mmCIF file of C-alpha atoms in Angstrom:
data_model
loop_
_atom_site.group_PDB
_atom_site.id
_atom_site.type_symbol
_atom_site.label_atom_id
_atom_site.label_comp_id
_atom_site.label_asym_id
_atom_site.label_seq_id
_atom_site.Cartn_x
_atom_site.Cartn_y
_atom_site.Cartn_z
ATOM 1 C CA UNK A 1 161.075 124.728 126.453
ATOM 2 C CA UNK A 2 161.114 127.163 123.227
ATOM 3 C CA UNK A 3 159.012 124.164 121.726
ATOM 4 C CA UNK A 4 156.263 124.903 124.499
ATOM 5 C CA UNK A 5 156.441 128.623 124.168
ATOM 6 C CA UNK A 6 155.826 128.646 120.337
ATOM 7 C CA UNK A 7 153.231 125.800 120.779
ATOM 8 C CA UNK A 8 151.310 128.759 123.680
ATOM 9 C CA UNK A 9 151.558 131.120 121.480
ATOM 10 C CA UNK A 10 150.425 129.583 118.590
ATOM 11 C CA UNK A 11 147.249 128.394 120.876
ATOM 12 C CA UNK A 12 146.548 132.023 122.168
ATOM 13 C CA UNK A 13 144.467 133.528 118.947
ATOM 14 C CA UNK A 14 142.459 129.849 119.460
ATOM 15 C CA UNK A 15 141.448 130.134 122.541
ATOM 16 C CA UNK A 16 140.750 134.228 122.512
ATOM 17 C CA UNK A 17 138.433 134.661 119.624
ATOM 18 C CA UNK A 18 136.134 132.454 120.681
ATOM 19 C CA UNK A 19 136.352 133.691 124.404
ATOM 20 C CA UNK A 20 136.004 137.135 123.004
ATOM 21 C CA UNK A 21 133.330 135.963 121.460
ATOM 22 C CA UNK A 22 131.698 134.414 124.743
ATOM 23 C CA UNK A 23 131.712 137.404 126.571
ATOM 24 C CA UNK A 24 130.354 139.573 123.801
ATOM 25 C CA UNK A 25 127.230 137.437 123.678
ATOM 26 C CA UNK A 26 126.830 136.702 127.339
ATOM 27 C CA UNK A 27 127.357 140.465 127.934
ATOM 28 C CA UNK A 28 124.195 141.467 125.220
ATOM 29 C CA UNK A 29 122.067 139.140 127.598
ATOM 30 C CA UNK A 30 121.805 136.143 124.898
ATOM 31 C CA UNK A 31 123.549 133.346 127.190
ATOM 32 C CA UNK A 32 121.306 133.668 130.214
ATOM 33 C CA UNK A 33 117.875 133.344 130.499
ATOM 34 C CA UNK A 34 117.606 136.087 133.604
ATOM 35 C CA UNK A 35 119.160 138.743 131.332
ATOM 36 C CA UNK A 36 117.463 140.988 129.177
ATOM 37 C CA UNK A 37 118.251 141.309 125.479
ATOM 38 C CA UNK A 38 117.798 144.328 123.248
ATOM 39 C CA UNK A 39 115.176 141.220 121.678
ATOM 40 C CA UNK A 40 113.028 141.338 124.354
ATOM 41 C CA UNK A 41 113.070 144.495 125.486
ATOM 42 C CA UNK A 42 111.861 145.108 121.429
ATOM 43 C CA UNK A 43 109.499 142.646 121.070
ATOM 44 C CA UNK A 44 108.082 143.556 124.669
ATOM 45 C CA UNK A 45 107.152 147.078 123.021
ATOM 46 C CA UNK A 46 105.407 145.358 120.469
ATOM 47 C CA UNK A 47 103.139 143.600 121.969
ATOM 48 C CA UNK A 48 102.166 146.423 123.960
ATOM 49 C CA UNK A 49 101.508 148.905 120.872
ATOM 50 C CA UNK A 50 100.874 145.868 118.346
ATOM 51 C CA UNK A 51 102.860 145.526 114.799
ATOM 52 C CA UNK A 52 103.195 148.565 113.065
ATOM 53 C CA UNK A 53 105.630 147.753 110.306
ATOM 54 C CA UNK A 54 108.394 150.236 109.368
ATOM 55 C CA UNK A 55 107.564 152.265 112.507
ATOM 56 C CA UNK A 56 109.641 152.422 115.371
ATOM 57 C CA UNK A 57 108.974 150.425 118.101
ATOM 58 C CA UNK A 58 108.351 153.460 120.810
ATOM 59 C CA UNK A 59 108.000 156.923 119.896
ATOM 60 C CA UNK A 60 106.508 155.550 116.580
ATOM 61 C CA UNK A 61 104.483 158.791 115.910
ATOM 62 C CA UNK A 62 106.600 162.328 114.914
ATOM 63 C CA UNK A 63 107.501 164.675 112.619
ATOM 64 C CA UNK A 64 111.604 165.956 111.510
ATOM 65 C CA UNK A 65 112.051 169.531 112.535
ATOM 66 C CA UNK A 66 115.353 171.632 111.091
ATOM 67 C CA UNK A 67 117.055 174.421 112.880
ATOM 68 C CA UNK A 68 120.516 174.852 114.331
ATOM 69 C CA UNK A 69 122.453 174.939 117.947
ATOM 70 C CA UNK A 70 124.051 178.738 118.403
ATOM 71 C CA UNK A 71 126.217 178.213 121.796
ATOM 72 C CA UNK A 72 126.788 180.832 124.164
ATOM 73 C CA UNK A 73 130.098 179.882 125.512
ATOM 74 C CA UNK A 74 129.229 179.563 128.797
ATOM 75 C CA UNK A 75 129.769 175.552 128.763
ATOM 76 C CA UNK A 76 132.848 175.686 126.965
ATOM 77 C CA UNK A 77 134.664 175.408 131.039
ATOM 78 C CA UNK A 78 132.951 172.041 131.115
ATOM 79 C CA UNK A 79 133.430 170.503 128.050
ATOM 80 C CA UNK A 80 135.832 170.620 125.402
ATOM 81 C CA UNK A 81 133.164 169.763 122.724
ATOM 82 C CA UNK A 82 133.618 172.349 119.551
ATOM 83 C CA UNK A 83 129.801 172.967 119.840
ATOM 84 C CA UNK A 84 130.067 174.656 123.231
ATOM 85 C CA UNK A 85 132.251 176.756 121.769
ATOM 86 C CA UNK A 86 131.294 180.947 121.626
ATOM 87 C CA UNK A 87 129.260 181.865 118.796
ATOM 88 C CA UNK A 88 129.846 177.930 117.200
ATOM 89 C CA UNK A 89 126.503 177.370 115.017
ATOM 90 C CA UNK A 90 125.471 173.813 114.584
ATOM 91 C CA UNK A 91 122.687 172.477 111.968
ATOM 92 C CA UNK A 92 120.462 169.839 113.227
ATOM 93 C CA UNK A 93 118.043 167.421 112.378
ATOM 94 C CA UNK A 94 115.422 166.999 115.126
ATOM 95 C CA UNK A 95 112.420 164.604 115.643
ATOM 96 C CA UNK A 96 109.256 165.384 117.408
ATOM 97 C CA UNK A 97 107.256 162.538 118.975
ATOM 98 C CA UNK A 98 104.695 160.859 120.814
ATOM 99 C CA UNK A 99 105.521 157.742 123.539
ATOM 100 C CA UNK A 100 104.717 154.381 122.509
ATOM 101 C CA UNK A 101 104.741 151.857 119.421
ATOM 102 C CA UNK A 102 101.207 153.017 118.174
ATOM 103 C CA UNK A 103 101.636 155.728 114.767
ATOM 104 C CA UNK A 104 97.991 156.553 114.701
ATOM 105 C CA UNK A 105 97.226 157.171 118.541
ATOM 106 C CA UNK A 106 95.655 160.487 118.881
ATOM 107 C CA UNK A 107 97.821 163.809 119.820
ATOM 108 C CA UNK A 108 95.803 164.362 122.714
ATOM 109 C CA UNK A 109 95.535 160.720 123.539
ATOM 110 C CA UNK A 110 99.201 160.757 124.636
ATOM 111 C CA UNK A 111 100.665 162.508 127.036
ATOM 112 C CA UNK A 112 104.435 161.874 126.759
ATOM 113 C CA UNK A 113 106.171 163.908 124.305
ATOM 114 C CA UNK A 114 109.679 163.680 122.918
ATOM 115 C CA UNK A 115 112.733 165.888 121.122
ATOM 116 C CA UNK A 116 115.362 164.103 119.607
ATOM 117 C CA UNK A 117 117.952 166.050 117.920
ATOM 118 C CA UNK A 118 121.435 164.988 115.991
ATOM 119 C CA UNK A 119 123.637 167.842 115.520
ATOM 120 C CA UNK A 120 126.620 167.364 113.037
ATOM 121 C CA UNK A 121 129.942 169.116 114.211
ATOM 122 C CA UNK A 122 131.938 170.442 111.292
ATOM 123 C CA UNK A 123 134.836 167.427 112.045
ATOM 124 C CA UNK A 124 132.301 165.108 111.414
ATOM 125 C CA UNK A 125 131.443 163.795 115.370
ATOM 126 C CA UNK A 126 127.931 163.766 116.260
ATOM 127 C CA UNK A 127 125.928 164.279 119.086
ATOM 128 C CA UNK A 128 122.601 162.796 119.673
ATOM 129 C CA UNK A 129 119.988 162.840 121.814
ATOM 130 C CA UNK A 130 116.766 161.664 123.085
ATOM 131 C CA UNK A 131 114.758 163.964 125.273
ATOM 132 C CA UNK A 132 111.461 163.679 127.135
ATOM 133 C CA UNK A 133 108.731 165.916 128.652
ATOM 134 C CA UNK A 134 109.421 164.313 131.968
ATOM 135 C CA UNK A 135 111.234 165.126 134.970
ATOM 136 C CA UNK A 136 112.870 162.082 135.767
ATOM 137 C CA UNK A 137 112.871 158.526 134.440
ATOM 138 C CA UNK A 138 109.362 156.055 136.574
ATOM 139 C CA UNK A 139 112.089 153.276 136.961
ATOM 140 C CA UNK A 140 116.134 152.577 137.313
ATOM 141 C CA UNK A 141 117.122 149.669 135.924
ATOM 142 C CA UNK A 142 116.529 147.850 132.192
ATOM 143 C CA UNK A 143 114.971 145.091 134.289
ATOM 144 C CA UNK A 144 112.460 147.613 136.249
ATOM 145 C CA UNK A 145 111.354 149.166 132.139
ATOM 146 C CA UNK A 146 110.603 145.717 131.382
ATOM 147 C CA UNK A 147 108.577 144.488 134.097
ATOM 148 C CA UNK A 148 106.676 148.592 133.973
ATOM 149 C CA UNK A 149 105.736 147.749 130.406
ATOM 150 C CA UNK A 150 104.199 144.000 131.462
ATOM 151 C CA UNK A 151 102.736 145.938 134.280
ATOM 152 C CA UNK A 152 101.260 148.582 132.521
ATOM 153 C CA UNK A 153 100.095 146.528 129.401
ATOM 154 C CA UNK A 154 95.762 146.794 129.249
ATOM 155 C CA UNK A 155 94.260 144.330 129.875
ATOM 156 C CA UNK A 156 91.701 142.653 126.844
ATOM 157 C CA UNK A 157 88.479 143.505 128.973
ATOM 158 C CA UNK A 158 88.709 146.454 130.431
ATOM 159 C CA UNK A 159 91.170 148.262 127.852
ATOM 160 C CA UNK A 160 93.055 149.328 131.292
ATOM 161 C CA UNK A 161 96.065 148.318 133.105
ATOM 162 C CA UNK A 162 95.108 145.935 135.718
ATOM 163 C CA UNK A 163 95.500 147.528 139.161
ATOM 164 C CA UNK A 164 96.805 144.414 140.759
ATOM 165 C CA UNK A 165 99.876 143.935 138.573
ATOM 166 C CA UNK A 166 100.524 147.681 138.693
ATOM 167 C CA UNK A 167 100.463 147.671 142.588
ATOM 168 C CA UNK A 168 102.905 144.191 142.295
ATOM 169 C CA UNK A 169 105.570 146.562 140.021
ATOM 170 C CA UNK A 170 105.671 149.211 142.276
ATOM 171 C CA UNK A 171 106.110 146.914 145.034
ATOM 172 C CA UNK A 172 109.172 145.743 143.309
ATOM 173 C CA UNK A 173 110.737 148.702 142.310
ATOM 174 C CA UNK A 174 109.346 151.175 144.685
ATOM 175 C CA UNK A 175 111.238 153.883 143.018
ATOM 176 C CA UNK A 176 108.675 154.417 140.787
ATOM 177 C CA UNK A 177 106.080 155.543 143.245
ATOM 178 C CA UNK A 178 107.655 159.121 142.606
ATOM 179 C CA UNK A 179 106.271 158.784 138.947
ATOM 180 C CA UNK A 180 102.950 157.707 139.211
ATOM 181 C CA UNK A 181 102.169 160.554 142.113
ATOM 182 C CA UNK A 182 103.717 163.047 139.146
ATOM 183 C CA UNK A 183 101.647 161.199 136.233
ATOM 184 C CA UNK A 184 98.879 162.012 138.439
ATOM 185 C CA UNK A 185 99.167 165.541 138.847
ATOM 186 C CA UNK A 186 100.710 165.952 135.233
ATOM 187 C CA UNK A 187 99.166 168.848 132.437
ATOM 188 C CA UNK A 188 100.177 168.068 129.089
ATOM 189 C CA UNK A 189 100.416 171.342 127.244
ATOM 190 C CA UNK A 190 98.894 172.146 123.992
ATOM 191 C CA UNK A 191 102.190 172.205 121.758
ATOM 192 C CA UNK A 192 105.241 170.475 121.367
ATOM 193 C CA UNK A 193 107.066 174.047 121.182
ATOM 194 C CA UNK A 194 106.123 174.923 124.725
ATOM 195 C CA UNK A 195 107.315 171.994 126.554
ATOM 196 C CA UNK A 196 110.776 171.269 128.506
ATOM 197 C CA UNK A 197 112.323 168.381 127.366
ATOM 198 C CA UNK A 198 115.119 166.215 129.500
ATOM 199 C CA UNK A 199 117.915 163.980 128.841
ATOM 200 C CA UNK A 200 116.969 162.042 132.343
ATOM 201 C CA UNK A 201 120.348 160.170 132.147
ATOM 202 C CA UNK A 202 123.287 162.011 133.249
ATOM 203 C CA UNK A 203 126.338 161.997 131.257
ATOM 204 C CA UNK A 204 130.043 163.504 132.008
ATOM 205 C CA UNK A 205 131.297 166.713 130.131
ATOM 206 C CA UNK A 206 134.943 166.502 130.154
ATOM 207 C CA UNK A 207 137.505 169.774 129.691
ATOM 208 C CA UNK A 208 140.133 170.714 128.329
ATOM 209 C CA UNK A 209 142.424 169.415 131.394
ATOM 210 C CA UNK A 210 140.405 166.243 130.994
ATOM 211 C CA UNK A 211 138.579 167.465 134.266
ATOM 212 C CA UNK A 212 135.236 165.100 134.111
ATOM 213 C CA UNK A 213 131.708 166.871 135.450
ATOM 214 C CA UNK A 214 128.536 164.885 135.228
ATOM 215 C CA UNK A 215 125.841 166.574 134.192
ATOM 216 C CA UNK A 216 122.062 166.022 132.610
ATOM 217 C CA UNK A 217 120.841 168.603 130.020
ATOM 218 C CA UNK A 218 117.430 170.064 129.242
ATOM 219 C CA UNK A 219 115.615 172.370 126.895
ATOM 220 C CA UNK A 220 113.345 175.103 128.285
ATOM 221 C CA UNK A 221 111.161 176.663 125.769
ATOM 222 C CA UNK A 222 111.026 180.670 125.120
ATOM 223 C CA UNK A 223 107.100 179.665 123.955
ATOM 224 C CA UNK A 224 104.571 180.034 127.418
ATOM 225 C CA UNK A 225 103.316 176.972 127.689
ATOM 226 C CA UNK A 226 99.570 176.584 127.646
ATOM 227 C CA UNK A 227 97.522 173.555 128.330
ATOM 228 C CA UNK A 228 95.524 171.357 125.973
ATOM 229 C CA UNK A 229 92.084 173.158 125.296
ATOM 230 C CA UNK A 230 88.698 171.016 124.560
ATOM 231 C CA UNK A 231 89.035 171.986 120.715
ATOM 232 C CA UNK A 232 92.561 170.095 120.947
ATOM 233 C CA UNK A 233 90.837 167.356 121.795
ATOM 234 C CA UNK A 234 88.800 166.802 119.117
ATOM 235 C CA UNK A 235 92.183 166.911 116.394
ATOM 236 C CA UNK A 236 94.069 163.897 116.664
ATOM 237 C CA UNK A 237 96.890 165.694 114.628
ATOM 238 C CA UNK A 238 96.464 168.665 116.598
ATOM 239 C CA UNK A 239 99.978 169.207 117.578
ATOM 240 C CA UNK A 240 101.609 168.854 114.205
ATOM 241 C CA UNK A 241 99.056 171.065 113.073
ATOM 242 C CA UNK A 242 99.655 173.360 115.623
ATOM 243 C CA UNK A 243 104.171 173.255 114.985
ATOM 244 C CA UNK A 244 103.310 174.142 110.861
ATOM 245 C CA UNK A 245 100.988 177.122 112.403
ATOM 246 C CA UNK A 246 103.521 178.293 115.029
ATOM 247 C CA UNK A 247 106.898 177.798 112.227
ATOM 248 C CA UNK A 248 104.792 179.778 109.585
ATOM 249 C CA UNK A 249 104.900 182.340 112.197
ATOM 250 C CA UNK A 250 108.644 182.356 113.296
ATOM 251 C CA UNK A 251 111.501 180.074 114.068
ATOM 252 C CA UNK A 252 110.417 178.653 117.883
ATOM 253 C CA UNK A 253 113.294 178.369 120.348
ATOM 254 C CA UNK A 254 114.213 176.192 123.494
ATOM 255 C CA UNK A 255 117.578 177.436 125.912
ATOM 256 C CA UNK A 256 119.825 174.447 126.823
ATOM 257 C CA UNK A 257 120.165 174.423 129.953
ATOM 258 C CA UNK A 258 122.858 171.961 131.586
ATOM 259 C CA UNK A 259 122.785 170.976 135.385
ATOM 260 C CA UNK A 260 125.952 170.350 137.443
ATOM 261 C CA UNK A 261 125.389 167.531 139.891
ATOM 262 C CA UNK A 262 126.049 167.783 143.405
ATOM 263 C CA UNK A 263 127.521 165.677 145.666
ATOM 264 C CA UNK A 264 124.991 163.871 146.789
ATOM 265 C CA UNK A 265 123.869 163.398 143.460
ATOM 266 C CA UNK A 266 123.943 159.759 141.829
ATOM 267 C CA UNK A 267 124.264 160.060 137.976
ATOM 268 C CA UNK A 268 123.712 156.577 137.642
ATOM 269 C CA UNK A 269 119.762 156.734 138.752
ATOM 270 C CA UNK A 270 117.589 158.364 136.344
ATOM 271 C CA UNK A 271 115.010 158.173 138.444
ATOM 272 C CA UNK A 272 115.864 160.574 140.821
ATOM 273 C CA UNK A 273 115.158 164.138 139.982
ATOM 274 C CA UNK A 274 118.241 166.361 141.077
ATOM 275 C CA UNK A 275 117.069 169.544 143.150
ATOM 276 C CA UNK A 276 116.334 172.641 141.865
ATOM 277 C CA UNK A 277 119.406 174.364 143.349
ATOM 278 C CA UNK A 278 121.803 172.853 141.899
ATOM 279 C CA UNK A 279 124.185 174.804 139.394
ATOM 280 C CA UNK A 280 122.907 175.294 135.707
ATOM 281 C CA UNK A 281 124.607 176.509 132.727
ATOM 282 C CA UNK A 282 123.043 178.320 129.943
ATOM 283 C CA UNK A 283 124.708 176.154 127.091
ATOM 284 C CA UNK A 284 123.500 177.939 124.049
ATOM 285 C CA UNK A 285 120.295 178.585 121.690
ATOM 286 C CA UNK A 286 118.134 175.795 119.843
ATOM 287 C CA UNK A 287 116.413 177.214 116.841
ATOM 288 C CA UNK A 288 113.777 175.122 114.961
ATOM 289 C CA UNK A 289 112.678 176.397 111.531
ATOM 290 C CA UNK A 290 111.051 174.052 109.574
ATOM 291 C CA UNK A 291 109.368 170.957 109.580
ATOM 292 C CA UNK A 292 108.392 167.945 107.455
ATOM 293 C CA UNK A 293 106.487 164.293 107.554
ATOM 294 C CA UNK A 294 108.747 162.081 108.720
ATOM 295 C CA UNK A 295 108.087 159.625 105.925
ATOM 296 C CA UNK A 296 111.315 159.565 103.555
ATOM 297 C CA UNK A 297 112.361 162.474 105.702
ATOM 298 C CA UNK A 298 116.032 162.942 106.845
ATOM 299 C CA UNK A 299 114.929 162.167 110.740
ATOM 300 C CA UNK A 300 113.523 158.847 109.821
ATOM 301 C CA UNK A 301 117.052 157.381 108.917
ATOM 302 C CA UNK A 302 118.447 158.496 111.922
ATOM 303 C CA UNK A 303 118.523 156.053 114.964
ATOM 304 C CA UNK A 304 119.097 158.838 117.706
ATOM 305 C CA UNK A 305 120.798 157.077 119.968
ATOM 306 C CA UNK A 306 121.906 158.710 122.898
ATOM 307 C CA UNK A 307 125.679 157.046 123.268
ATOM 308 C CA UNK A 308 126.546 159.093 119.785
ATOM 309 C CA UNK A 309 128.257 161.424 121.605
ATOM 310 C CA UNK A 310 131.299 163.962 120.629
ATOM 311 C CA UNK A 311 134.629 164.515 121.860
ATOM 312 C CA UNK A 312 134.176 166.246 125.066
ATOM 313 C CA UNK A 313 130.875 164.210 125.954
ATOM 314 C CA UNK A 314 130.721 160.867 127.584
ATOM 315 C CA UNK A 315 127.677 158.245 128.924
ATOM 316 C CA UNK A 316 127.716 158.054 132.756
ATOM 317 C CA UNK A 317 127.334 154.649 134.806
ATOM 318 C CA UNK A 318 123.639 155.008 133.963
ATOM 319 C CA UNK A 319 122.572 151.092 133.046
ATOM 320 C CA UNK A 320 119.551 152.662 131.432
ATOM 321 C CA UNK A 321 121.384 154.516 128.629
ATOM 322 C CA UNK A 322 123.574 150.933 127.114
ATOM 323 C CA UNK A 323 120.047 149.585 127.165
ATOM 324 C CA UNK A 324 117.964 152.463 125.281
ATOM 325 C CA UNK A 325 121.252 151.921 123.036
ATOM 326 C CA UNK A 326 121.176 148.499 121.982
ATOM 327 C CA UNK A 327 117.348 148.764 121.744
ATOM 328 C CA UNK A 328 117.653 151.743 119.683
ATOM 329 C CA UNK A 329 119.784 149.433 117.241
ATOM 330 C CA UNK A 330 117.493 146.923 117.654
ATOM 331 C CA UNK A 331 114.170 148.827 116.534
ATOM 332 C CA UNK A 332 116.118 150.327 113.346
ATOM 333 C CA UNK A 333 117.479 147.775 112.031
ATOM 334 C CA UNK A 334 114.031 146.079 112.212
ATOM 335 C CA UNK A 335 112.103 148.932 110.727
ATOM 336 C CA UNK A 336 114.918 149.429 108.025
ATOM 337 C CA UNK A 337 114.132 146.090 106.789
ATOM 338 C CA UNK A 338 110.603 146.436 106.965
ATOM 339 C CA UNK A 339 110.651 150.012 105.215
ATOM 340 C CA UNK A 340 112.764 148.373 102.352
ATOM 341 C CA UNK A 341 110.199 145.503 102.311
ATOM 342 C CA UNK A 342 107.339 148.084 102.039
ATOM 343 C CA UNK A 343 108.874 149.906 98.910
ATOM 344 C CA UNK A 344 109.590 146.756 96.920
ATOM 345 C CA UNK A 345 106.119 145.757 96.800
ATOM 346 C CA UNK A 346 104.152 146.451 93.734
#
């Protein structure tokens, strides 16, 4: 009998790496043909935007902006991060950008716009995130992205989406109704400084107490927000010409502004707007005071992805934010390689 227990545990490292192993892979979506991998989700962007080497894959057109996170103290209750903390001042490296794969689309061409922003904590942690000029996410699931960007992809002759597969996605994830009937109504304005930007996930601040409180967070701009004017259209670098005119002018500021779910809440659907009653929390101060071209710019080697989170800060159930995650990785590490490829050549 000791023979047989040695002998089983002896066998147990044998059989657990490579079950480890198993589940690792089959839980990234490359042992079944009906899940999605970070691989096709990336390559799925590419062929909607073409190859643009050493560009990311979506949000591929942007600018680094500089500044810092001043908090006011009055999150501090919700989370324990050191950032929330009164008075706490926190540098960061920020990225302003355009949706989609495409570097040279036109400013006014596109009307989603992005903030990403990594702020360092003086322990080392990091918090990063991706924010967009939208209200609330067009789809739930990974699966219901995918099939929106084969959907949505023009078509050769007309340069358009093709009504017929559009109509087919929504009648598969009807969720996304919501989101076209916005798109429709939808003003871009004429700056990046002047527009709220959301995280769209929710995530769950934790206290002190280890009390947990999910939350999404956005940034509402102290800049009035104007919208694009017929001389905007005729730039298609207006709004990076328009950030170095408004940072010669003065540092331009946004107010983080953190909603509390309610009850009937469900932090796990992005595509769900939360009501405008619900309890917010005015988190602190972002300041913005310089800019630069992203090439060979700090923001360019940072992937900003949005589970980089400090103590204090966790991802919700969300199945949306391990996806934009492993995508995230994805797209750098291709665009590293590329980028390294690009500066060896002669």
């Amino acid at each position: 009998m000791p023979r047989l227990t040695s002998l089983f545990l002896l066998l147990i490292p044998v059989v657990a790496v490579p079950l480890l192993l198993l589940l690792f892979l089959w839980s990234g979506g490359w042992l079944a043909q009906d899940r999605l991998s970070a691989d096709t989700l990336v390559n799925t962007l590419e062929q909607s935007a073409g190859e643009h080497p050493g560009f990311r894959r979506n949000h591929a057109k942007g600018v680094c902006v500089f500044g810092d996170f001043t908090a006011s103290g009055a999150a501090a209750s919700l989370s324990r991060a050191t950032l929330f903390q009164q008075g706490v001042k926190t540098p960061v490296v920020g990225r302003f950008a355009l949706a989609g794969g495409n570097p040279n689309a036109p400013d006014y061409g596109v009307p989603v716009r992005s903030l990403a922003l990594a702020l360092t904590l003086p322990n080392g942690q990091q918090w990063r995130t991706g924010m967009n000029a939208l209200p609330f996410f067009p789809v739930a699931t990974p699966a219901g992205f995918y099939d929106q960007q084969i959907a949505t992809r023009p078509d050769p002759t007309t340069g358009k989406p093709n009504p017929q597969h559009v109509a087919a996605f929504i009648a598969r994830h009807p969720e996304a109704k919501a989101f076209f009937a916005w798109a429709k109504t939808f003003t871009p304005t004429n700056s990046w400084t002047n527009a709220r930007y959301n995280s769209l996930n929710a995530f769950r601040f934790i206290d002190t107490g280890g009390n947990v409180t999910p939350v999404r967070w956005s940034l509402i701009p102290q800049a009035a927000a104007m919208p694009m004017s017929a001389a905007d259209r005729q730039d298609p670098l207006f709004l990076q010409h328009d950030l170095e005119k408004r940072l010669q002018q003065g540092p331009q500021q946004w107010q983080l502004q953190i909603t509390v779910a309610g009850p009937q809440d469900n932090p796990r659907d992005a595509s769900i707007a939360w009501p405008a009653s619900r309890q917010t929390v005015n988190a602190g101060t972002l300041t913005l005071t310089h800019a630069s071209p992203q090439e060979k710019a700090a923001c360019n080697d940072i992937n900003y992805d949005p589970l980089i989170l400090p103590e204090g800060i966790a991802a919700s159930d969300d199945p949306l934010l391990n996806a934009r995650s492993a995508t995230y990785a994805k797209s750098y590490n291709r665009r590293t390689v590329e980028q390294a490829h690009l500066e060896a050549q002669p």
